[in-house]
Coordinates of C-alpha atoms in Angstrom, one line a residue:
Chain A
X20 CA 60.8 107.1 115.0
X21 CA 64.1 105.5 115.1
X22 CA 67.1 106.4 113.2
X23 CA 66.2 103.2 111.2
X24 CA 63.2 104.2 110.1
X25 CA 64.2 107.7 109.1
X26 CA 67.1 105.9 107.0
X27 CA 64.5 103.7 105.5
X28 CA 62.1 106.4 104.7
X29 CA 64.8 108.3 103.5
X30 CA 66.8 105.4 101.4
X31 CA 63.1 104.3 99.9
X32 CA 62.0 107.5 98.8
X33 CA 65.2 108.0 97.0
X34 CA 65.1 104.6 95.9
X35 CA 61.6 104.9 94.4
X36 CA 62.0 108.5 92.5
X37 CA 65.4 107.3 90.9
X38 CA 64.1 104.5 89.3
X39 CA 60.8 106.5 88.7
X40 CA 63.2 109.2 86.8
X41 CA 65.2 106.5 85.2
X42 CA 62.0 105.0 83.1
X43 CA 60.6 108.1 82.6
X44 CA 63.3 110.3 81.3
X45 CA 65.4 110.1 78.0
X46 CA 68.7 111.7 78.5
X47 CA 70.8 108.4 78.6
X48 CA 73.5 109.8 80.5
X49 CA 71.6 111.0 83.6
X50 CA 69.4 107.8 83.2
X51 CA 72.6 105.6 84.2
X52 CA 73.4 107.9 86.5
X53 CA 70.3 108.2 88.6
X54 CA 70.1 104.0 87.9
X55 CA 73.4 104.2 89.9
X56 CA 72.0 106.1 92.8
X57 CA 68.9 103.7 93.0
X58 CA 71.6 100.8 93.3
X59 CA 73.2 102.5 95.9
X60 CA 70.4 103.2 97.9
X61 CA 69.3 99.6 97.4
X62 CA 72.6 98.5 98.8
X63 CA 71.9 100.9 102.1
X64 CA 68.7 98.7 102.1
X65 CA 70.6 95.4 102.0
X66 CA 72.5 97.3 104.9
X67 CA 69.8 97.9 107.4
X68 CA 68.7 94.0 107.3
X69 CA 72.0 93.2 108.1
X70 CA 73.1 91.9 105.1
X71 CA 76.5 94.0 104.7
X72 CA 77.8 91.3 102.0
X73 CA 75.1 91.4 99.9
X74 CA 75.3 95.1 99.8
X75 CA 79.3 95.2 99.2
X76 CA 78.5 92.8 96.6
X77 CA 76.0 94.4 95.0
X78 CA 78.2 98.0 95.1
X79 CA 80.6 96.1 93.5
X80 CA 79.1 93.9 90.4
X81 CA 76.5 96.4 89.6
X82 CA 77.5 100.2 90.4
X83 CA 81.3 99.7 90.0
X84 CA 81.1 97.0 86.9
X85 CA 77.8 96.9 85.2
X86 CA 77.2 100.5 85.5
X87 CA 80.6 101.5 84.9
X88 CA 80.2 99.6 81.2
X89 CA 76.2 101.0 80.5
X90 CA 78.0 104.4 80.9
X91 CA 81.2 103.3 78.6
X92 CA 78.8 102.2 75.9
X93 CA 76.7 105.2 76.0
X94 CA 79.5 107.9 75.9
X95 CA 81.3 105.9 72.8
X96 CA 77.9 106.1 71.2
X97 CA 77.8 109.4 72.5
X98 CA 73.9 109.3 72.8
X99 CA 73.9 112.8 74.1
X100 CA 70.7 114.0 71.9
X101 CA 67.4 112.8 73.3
X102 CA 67.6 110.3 69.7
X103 CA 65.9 107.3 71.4
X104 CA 63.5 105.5 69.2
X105 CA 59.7 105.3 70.3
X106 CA 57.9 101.9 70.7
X107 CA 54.9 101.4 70.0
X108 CA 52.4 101.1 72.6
X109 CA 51.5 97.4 72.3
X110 CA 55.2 96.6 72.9
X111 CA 55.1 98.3 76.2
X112 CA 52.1 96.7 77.5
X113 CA 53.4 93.3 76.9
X114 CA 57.0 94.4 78.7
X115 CA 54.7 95.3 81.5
X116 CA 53.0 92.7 81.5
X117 CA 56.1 90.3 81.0
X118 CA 58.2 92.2 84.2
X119 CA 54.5 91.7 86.2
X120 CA 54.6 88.2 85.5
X121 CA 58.4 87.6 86.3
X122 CA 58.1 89.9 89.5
X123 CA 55.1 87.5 90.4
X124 CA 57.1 84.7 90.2
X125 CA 60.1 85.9 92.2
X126 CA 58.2 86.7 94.9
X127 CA 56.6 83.1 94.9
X128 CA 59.9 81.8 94.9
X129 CA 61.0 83.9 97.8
X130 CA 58.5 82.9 99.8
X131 CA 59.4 79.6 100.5
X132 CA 62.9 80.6 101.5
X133 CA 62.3 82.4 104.5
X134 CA 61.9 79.0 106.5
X135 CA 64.9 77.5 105.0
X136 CA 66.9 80.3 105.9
X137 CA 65.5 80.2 109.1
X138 CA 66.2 76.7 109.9
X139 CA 69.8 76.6 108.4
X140 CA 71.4 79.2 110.3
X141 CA 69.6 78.5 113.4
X142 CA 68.4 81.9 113.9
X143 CA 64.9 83.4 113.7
X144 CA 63.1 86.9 112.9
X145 CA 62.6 88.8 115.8
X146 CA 59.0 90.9 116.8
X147 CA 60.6 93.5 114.8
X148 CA 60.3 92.0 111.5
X149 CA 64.3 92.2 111.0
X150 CA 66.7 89.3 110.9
X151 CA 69.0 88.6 113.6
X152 CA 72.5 90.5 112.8
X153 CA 74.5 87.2 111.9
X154 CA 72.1 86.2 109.2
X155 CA 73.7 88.4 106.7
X156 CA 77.3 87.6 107.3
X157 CA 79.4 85.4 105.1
X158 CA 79.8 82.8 106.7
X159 CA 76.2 82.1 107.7
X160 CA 75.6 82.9 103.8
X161 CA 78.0 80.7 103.0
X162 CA 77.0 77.9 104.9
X163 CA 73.4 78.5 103.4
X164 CA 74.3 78.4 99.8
X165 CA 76.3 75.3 100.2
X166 CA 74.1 73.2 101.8
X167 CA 70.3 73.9 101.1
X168 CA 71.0 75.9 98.1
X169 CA 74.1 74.1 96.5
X170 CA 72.6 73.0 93.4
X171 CA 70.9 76.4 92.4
X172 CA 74.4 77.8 93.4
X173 CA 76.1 75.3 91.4
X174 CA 73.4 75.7 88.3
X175 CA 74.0 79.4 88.0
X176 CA 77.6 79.0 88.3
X177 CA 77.4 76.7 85.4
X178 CA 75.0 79.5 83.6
X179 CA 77.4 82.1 84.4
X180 CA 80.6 80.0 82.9
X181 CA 78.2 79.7 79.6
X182 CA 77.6 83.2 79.3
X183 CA 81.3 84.1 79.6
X184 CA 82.4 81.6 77.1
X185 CA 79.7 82.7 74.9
X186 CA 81.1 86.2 75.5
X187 CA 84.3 85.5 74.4
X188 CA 83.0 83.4 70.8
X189 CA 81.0 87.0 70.4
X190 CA 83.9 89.1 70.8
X191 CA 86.0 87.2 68.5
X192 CA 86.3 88.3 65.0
X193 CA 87.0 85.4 62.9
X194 CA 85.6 82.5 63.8
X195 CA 85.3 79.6 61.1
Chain B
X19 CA 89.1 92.7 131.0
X20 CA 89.6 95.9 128.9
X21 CA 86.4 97.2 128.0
X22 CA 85.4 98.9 124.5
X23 CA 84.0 102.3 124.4
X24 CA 80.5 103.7 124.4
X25 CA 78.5 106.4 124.2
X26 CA 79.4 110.0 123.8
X27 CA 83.0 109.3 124.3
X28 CA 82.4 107.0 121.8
X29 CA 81.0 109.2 119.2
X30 CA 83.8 112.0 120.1
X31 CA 86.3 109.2 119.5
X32 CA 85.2 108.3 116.0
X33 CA 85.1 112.0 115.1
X34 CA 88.9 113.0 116.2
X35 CA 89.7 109.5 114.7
X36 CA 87.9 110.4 111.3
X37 CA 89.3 113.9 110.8
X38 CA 93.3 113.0 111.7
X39 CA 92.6 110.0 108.9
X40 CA 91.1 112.6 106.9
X41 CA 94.5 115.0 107.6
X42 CA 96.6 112.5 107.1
X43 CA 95.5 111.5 104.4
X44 CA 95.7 114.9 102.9
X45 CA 99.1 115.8 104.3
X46 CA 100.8 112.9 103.1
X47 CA 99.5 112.7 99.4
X48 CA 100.9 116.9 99.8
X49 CA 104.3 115.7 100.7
X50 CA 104.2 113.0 98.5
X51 CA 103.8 115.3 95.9
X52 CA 107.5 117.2 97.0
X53 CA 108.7 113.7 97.4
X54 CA 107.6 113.0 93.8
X55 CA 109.5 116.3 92.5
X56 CA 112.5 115.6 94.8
X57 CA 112.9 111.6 93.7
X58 CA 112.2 112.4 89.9
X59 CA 115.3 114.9 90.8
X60 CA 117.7 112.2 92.0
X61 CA 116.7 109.7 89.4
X62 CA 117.6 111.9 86.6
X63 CA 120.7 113.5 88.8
X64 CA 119.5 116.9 89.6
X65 CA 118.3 119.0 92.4
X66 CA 114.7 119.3 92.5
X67 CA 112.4 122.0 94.1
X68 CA 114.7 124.0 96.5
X69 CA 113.7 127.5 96.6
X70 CA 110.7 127.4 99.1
X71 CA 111.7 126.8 102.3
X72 CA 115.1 124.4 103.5
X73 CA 115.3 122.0 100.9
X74 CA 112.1 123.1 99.2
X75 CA 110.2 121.8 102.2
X76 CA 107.4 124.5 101.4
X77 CA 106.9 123.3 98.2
X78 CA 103.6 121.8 98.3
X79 CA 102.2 124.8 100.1
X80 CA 103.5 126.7 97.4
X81 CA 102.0 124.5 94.8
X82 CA 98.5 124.3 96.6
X83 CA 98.0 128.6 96.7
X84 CA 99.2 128.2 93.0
X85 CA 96.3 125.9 92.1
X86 CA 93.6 127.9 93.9
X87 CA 95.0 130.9 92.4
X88 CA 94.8 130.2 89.1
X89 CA 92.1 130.9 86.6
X90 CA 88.7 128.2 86.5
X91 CA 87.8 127.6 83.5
X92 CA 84.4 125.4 82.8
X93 CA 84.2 125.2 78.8
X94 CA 80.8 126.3 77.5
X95 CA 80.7 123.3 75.7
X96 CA 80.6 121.1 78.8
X97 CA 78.2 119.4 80.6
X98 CA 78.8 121.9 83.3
X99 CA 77.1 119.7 86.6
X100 CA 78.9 116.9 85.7
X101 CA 81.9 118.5 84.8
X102 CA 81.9 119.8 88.6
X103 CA 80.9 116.3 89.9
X104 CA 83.2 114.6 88.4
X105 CA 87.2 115.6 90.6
X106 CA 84.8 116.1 93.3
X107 CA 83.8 112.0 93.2
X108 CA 87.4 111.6 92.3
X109 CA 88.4 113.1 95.6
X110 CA 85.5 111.4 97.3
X111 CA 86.0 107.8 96.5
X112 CA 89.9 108.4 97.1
X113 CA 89.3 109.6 100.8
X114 CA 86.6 107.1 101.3
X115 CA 88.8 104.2 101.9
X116 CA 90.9 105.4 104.6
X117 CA 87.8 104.5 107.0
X118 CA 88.7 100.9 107.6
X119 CA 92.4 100.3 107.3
X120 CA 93.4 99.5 110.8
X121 CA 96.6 102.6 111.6
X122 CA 97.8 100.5 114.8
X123 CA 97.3 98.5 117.5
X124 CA 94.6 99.2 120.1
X125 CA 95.1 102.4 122.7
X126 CA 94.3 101.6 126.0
X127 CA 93.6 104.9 127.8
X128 CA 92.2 104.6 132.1
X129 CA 91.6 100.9 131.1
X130 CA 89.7 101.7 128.0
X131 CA 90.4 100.3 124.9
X132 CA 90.6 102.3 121.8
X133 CA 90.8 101.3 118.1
X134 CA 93.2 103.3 115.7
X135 CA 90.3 102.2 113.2
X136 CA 87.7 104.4 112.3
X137 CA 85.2 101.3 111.6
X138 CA 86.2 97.8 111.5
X139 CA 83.1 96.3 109.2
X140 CA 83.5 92.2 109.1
X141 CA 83.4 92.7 105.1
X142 CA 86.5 95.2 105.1
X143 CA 88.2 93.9 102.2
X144 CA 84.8 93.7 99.6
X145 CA 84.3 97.4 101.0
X146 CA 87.7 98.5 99.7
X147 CA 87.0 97.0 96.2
X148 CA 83.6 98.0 96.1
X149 CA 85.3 101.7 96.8
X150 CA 87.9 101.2 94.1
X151 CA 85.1 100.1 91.5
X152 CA 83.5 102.9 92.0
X153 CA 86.2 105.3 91.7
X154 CA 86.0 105.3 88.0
X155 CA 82.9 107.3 87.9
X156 CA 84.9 110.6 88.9
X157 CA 87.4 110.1 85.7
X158 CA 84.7 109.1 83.2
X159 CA 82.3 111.7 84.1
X160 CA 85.1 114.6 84.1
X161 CA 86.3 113.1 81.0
X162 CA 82.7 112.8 79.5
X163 CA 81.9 116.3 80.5
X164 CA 84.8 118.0 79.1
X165 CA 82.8 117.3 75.7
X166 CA 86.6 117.2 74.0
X167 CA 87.4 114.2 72.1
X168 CA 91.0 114.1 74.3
X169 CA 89.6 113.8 77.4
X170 CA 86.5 111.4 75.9
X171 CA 89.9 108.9 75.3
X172 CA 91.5 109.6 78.1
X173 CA 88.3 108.5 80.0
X174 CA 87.3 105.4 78.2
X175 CA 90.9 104.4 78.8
X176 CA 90.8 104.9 82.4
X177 CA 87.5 102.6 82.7
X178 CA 88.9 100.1 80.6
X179 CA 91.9 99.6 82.2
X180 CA 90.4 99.7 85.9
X181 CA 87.5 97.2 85.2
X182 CA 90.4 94.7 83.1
X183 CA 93.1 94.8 86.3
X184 CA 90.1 94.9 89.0
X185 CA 89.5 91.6 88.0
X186 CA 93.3 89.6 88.3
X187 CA 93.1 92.4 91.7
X188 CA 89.8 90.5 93.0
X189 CA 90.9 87.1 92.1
X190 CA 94.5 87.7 94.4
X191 CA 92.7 89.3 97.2
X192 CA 90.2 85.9 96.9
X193 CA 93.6 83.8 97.3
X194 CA 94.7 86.0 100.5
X195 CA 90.8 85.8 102.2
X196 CA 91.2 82.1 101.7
X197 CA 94.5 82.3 103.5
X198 CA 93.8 84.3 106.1
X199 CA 89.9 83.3 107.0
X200 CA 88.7 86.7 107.3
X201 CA 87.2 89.2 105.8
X202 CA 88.0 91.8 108.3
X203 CA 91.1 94.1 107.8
X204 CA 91.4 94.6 111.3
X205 CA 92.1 90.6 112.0
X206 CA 94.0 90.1 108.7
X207 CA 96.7 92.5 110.9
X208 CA 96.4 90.9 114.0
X209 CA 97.3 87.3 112.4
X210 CA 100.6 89.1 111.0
X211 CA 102.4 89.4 114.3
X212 CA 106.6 88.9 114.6
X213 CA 107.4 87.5 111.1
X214 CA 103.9 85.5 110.0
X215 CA 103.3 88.0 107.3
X216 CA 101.4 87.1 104.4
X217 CA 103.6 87.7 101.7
X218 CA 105.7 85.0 102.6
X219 CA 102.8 82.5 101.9
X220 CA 101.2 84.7 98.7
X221 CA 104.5 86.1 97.2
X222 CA 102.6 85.8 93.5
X223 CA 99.5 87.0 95.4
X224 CA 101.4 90.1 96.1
X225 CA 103.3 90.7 92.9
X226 CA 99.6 90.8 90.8
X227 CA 98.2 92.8 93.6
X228 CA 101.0 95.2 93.7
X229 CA 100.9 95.4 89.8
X230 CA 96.9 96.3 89.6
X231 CA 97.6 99.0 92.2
X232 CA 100.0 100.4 89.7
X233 CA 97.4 100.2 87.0
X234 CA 94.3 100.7 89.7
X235 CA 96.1 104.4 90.5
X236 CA 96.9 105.2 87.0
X237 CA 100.6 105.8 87.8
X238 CA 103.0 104.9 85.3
X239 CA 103.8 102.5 83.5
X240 CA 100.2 102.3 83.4
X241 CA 99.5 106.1 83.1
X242 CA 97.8 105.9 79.4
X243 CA 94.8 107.9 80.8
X244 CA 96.8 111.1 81.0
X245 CA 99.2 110.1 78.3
X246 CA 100.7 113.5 77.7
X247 CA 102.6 112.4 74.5
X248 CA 99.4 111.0 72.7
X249 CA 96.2 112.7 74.8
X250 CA 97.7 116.3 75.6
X251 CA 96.3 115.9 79.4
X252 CA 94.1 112.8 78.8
X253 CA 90.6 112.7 81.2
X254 CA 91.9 116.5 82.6
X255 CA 92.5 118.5 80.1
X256 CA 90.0 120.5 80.3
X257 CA 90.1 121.0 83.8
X258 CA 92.3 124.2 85.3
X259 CA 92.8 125.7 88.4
X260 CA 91.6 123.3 91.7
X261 CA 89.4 120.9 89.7
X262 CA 93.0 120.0 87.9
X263 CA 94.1 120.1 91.7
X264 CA 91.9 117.7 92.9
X265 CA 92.2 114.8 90.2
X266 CA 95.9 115.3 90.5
X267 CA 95.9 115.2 94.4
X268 CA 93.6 112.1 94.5
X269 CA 96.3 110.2 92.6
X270 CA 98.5 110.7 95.3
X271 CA 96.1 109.9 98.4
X272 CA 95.3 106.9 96.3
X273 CA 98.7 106.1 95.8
X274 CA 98.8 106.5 99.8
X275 CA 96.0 104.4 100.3
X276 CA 96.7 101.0 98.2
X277 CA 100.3 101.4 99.6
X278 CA 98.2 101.2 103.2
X279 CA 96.7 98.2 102.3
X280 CA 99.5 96.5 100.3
X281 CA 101.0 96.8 103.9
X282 CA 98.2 95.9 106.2
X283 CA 97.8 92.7 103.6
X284 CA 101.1 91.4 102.6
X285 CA 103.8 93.1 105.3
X286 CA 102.4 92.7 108.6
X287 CA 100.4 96.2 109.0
X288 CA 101.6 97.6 112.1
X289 CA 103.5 94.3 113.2
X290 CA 106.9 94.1 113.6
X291 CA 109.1 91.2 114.3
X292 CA 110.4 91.4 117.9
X293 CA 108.8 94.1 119.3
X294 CA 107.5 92.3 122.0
X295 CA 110.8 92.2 123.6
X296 CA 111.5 95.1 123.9
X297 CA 108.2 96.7 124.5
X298 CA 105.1 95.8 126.1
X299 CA 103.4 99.1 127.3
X300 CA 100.2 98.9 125.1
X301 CA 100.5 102.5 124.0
X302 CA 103.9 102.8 123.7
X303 CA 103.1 99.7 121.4
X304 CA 100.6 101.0 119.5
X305 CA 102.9 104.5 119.4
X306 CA 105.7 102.2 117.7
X307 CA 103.1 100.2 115.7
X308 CA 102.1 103.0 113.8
X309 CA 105.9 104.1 113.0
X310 CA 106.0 101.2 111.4
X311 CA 103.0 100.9 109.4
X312 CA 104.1 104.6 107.9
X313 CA 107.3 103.1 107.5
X314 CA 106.2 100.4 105.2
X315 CA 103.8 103.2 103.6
X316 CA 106.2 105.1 102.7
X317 CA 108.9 102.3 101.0
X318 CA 106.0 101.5 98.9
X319 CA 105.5 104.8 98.1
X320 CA 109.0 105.3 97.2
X321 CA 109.1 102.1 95.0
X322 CA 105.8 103.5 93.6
X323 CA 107.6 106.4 92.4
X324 CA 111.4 104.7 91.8
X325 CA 108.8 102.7 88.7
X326 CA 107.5 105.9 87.4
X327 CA 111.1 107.0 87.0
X328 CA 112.4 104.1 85.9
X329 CA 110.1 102.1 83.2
X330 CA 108.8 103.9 80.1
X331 CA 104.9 103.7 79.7
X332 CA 103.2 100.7 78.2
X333 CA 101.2 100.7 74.7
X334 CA 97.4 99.9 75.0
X335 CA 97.6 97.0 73.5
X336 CA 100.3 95.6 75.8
X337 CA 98.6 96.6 78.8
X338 CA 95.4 95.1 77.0
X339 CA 97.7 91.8 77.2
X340 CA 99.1 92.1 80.2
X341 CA 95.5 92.1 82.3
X342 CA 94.0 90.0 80.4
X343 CA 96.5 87.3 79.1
X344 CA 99.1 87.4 81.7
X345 CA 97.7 88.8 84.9
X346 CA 94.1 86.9 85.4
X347 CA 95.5 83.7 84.1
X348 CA 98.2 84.1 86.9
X349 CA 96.0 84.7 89.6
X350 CA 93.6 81.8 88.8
X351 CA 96.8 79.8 88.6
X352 CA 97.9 80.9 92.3
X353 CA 94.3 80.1 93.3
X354 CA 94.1 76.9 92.2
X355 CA 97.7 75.9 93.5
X356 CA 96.3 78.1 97.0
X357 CA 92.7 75.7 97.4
X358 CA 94.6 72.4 97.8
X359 CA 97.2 73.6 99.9
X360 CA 94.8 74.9 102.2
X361 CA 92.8 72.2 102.3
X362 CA 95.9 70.4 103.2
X363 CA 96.6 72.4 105.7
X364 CA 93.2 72.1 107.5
X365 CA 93.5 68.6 106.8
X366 CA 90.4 68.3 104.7
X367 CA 91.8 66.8 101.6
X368 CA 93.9 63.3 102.0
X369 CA 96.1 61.8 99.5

């Protein structure tokens, strides 16, 4: 076993019981907090394939902003008390069965990208199963997402500009 | 051909670098605590901590067996786990960011060559703001946990204010990257040498990044968080003995820090103009190199401090203002007057 692996087992296993915590328990405050591990360890992930942007990026929008307002929200709410309201069961098995169908489909879209990837930065997966190390820097990601992915990166730009506009109507308090 | 370490010596090298970082780090924020005391002093014309030791020189030492001496107090009220976890993250996140600012040139020891970096990783800068955002976490939990409506303000403050000016911080550093090319704090340096610095082509780059340090550290005139006048302590006020210590002392390493890298990305790092000439022994170099860069550490710590002194505190709403309808507006405007230029400059764009 090589250091890599152990830090895989080790990152996965921490990964894995987080979450598992995270849906099963009802303490809000050490929910977000354990969510906040599993992101980290996701972002060692992101590290060991090489992909140090994706996993400074991802430190950075979810733990350090996302997180950061979860947490605000739930200490001005201050739901300390276990108060959470219990769905019924039919409401569960349709979210599982919506998240089942939506993980479905990203991993059918991800297939298809492997070979793109591939063929726009020139490099290839080794025997190992793991990327070559320039695949996860910027400027091969860059060069990636302006060329074969441009208009999904322009699209969701677009989506993103929407949502923060619609933000800002929300916020405001008198709107005619 | 100077090669680059390896192996053991390697390993032994990162560790000696790690822990003088790690002392450093720790001794200045001490002294700048006495240099705090002893500028406050001279501001306000008087004479400043002068008892321990010649010219109060002891001071800090004094100050630390004071804090560890005192009484801890953990409320029963509190969330007790988190109210431990939270000046320890504090402290964390504050040291963590020491790891890749680049100290000086390279050493070159038996025809060796050896980084005053502990890790140069190609995505320096995101690592730095990915730090910062999650420096938060210590204030809000301590504040959380103190269960104490005070310190509840005093946190949400502190988060609110860091996401707001993280944002106009992210969108200046953006305009530098673009500027410099690189991601990499190590090269951002090396492209400063003589007079090329980078303030002289991001001047309003600088002046938003130097402002969200001010409110990024919580030092005045963006110190609402432990408004004393309105909050008692703000986020600490629960906290005694060390655990005060420690959220106290990460202000000043953090202080210590952003003035690092206000100087490794606007005023040259360790370059100075005309060095060259007169020296051009690598170590003696990278010797002088580093006198510099603590140089240019410690004038912005000054100025850090001559603002405290100098400007009363904002009102939340003003600061609200200030971030939001001053600040981010500014830095998209230096962006979008930065693109084209570049693109000029590269020759990509033609009139």
């Amino acid at each position: 076993m090589t250091i890599t692996h152990i830090l895989f087992l080790v990152l996965s296993v921490v990964a894995v019981l987080s979450a598992a915590i995270v849906v099963l328990n009802s303490n809000p405050v050490r929910n977000v907090l354990l969510l906040i591990v599993c992101f980290f360890s996701i972002a060692g992930h992101y590290v060991l394939l090489n992909a140090q942007f994706l996993a400074a990026v991802h430190v950075i929008v979810y733990a350090g902003a996302i997180m950061v307002l979860f947490l605000f929200v739930i200490m001005l709410l201050n739901l300390n008390k276990e108060s959470e309201p219990h769905k019924p069961a039919w409401e569960k098995i349709i979210a599982v069965i919506a998240g089942g169908i939506f993980f479905v489909t990203l991993v059918g879209a991800l297939k298809g990208t492997d070979v793109i990837v591939r063929n726009a930065s020139g490099t290839s997966l080794g025997d190992s199963g793991i990327p070559s190390p320039e695949i996860g820097l910027v400027e091969s990601l860059g060069k990636v997402l302006f060329s074969d992915f441009l208009v999904p990166f322009e699209l969701s730009s677009i989506l993103f500009l929407g949502a923060m506009v619609g933000a800002v109507m929300l916020g405001k308090k008198n709107i005619k | 051909m100077l090669l680059v370490i390896s192996g053991t010596t390697f390993i032994i090298y990162k560790v000696i670098l790690a822990v003088a970082v790690f002392a450093v780090s720790l001794g200045v924020a001490a002294y700048a605590t006495y240099g705090e005391r002893k500028i406050a002093a001279f501001l306000q014309d008087r004479v400043g901590p002068d008892r321990a030791g010649p010219f109060g020189l002891l001071q800090p030492l004094a100050d630390g067996v004071k804090m560890f001496m005192k009484e801890e107090i953990i409320p029963t009220v509190s969330n007790k786990a988190l109210f431990i976890l939270g000046p320890s993250l504090f402290m964390i996140t504050a040291l963590l960011t020491g790891a890749v600012i680049p100290w000086g040139p390279d050493l070159v020891i038996g025809g060796e060559r050896y980084p005053l970096q502990v890790t140069d990783v190609n995505i320096g800068v995101l690592y730095l703001l990915g730090v910062v955002s999650v420096g938060v976490y210590g204030i809000m939990l301590g504040g959380w946990a103190s269960n104490n409506k005070y310190s509840l303000m005093g946190a949400l403050r502190a988060s609110s204010q860091m996401i707001s000016y993280e944002i106009a911080m992210g969108l200046s550093v953006i305009a530098l990257v673009m500027v410099t090319g690189t991601l990499s704090l190590r090269e951002i340096a090396d492209q400063q040498t003589s007079w090329h610095w980078n303030i002289i082509y991001q001047p309003l780059g600088f002046l938003i990044f130097f402002i969200c340090a001010l409110a990024e550290t919580n030092r005045a005139p963006f110190d609402l968080p432990e408004c004393e006048t309105e909050l008692v302590g703000g986020y600490h006020t629960e906290y005694s003995s060390m655990k005060l210590g420690l959220f106290l002392f990460s202000e000043y390493i953090n202080m210590f820090i952003s003035s690092a890298v206000m100087a490794t990305f606007y005023f040259g790092g360790y370059n100075m103009p005309f060095i060259g000439r007169w020296v051009s022994d690598p170590n003696w170099l990278a010797f002088w190199g580093v006198i510099f860069f603590f140089g240019k550490i410690i004038f912005f710590i000054f100025t850090f401090m001559w603002i405290r002194w100098t400007l009363p505190r904002f009102r939340y709403d003003q600061l609200m203002n200030l971030g939001w309808k001053i600040l981010i507006p500014l830095a998209i405007f230096n962006l979008a007057v930065v693109t084209p230029l570049i693109m000029l400059a590269f020759g990509k764009l033609k009139f």
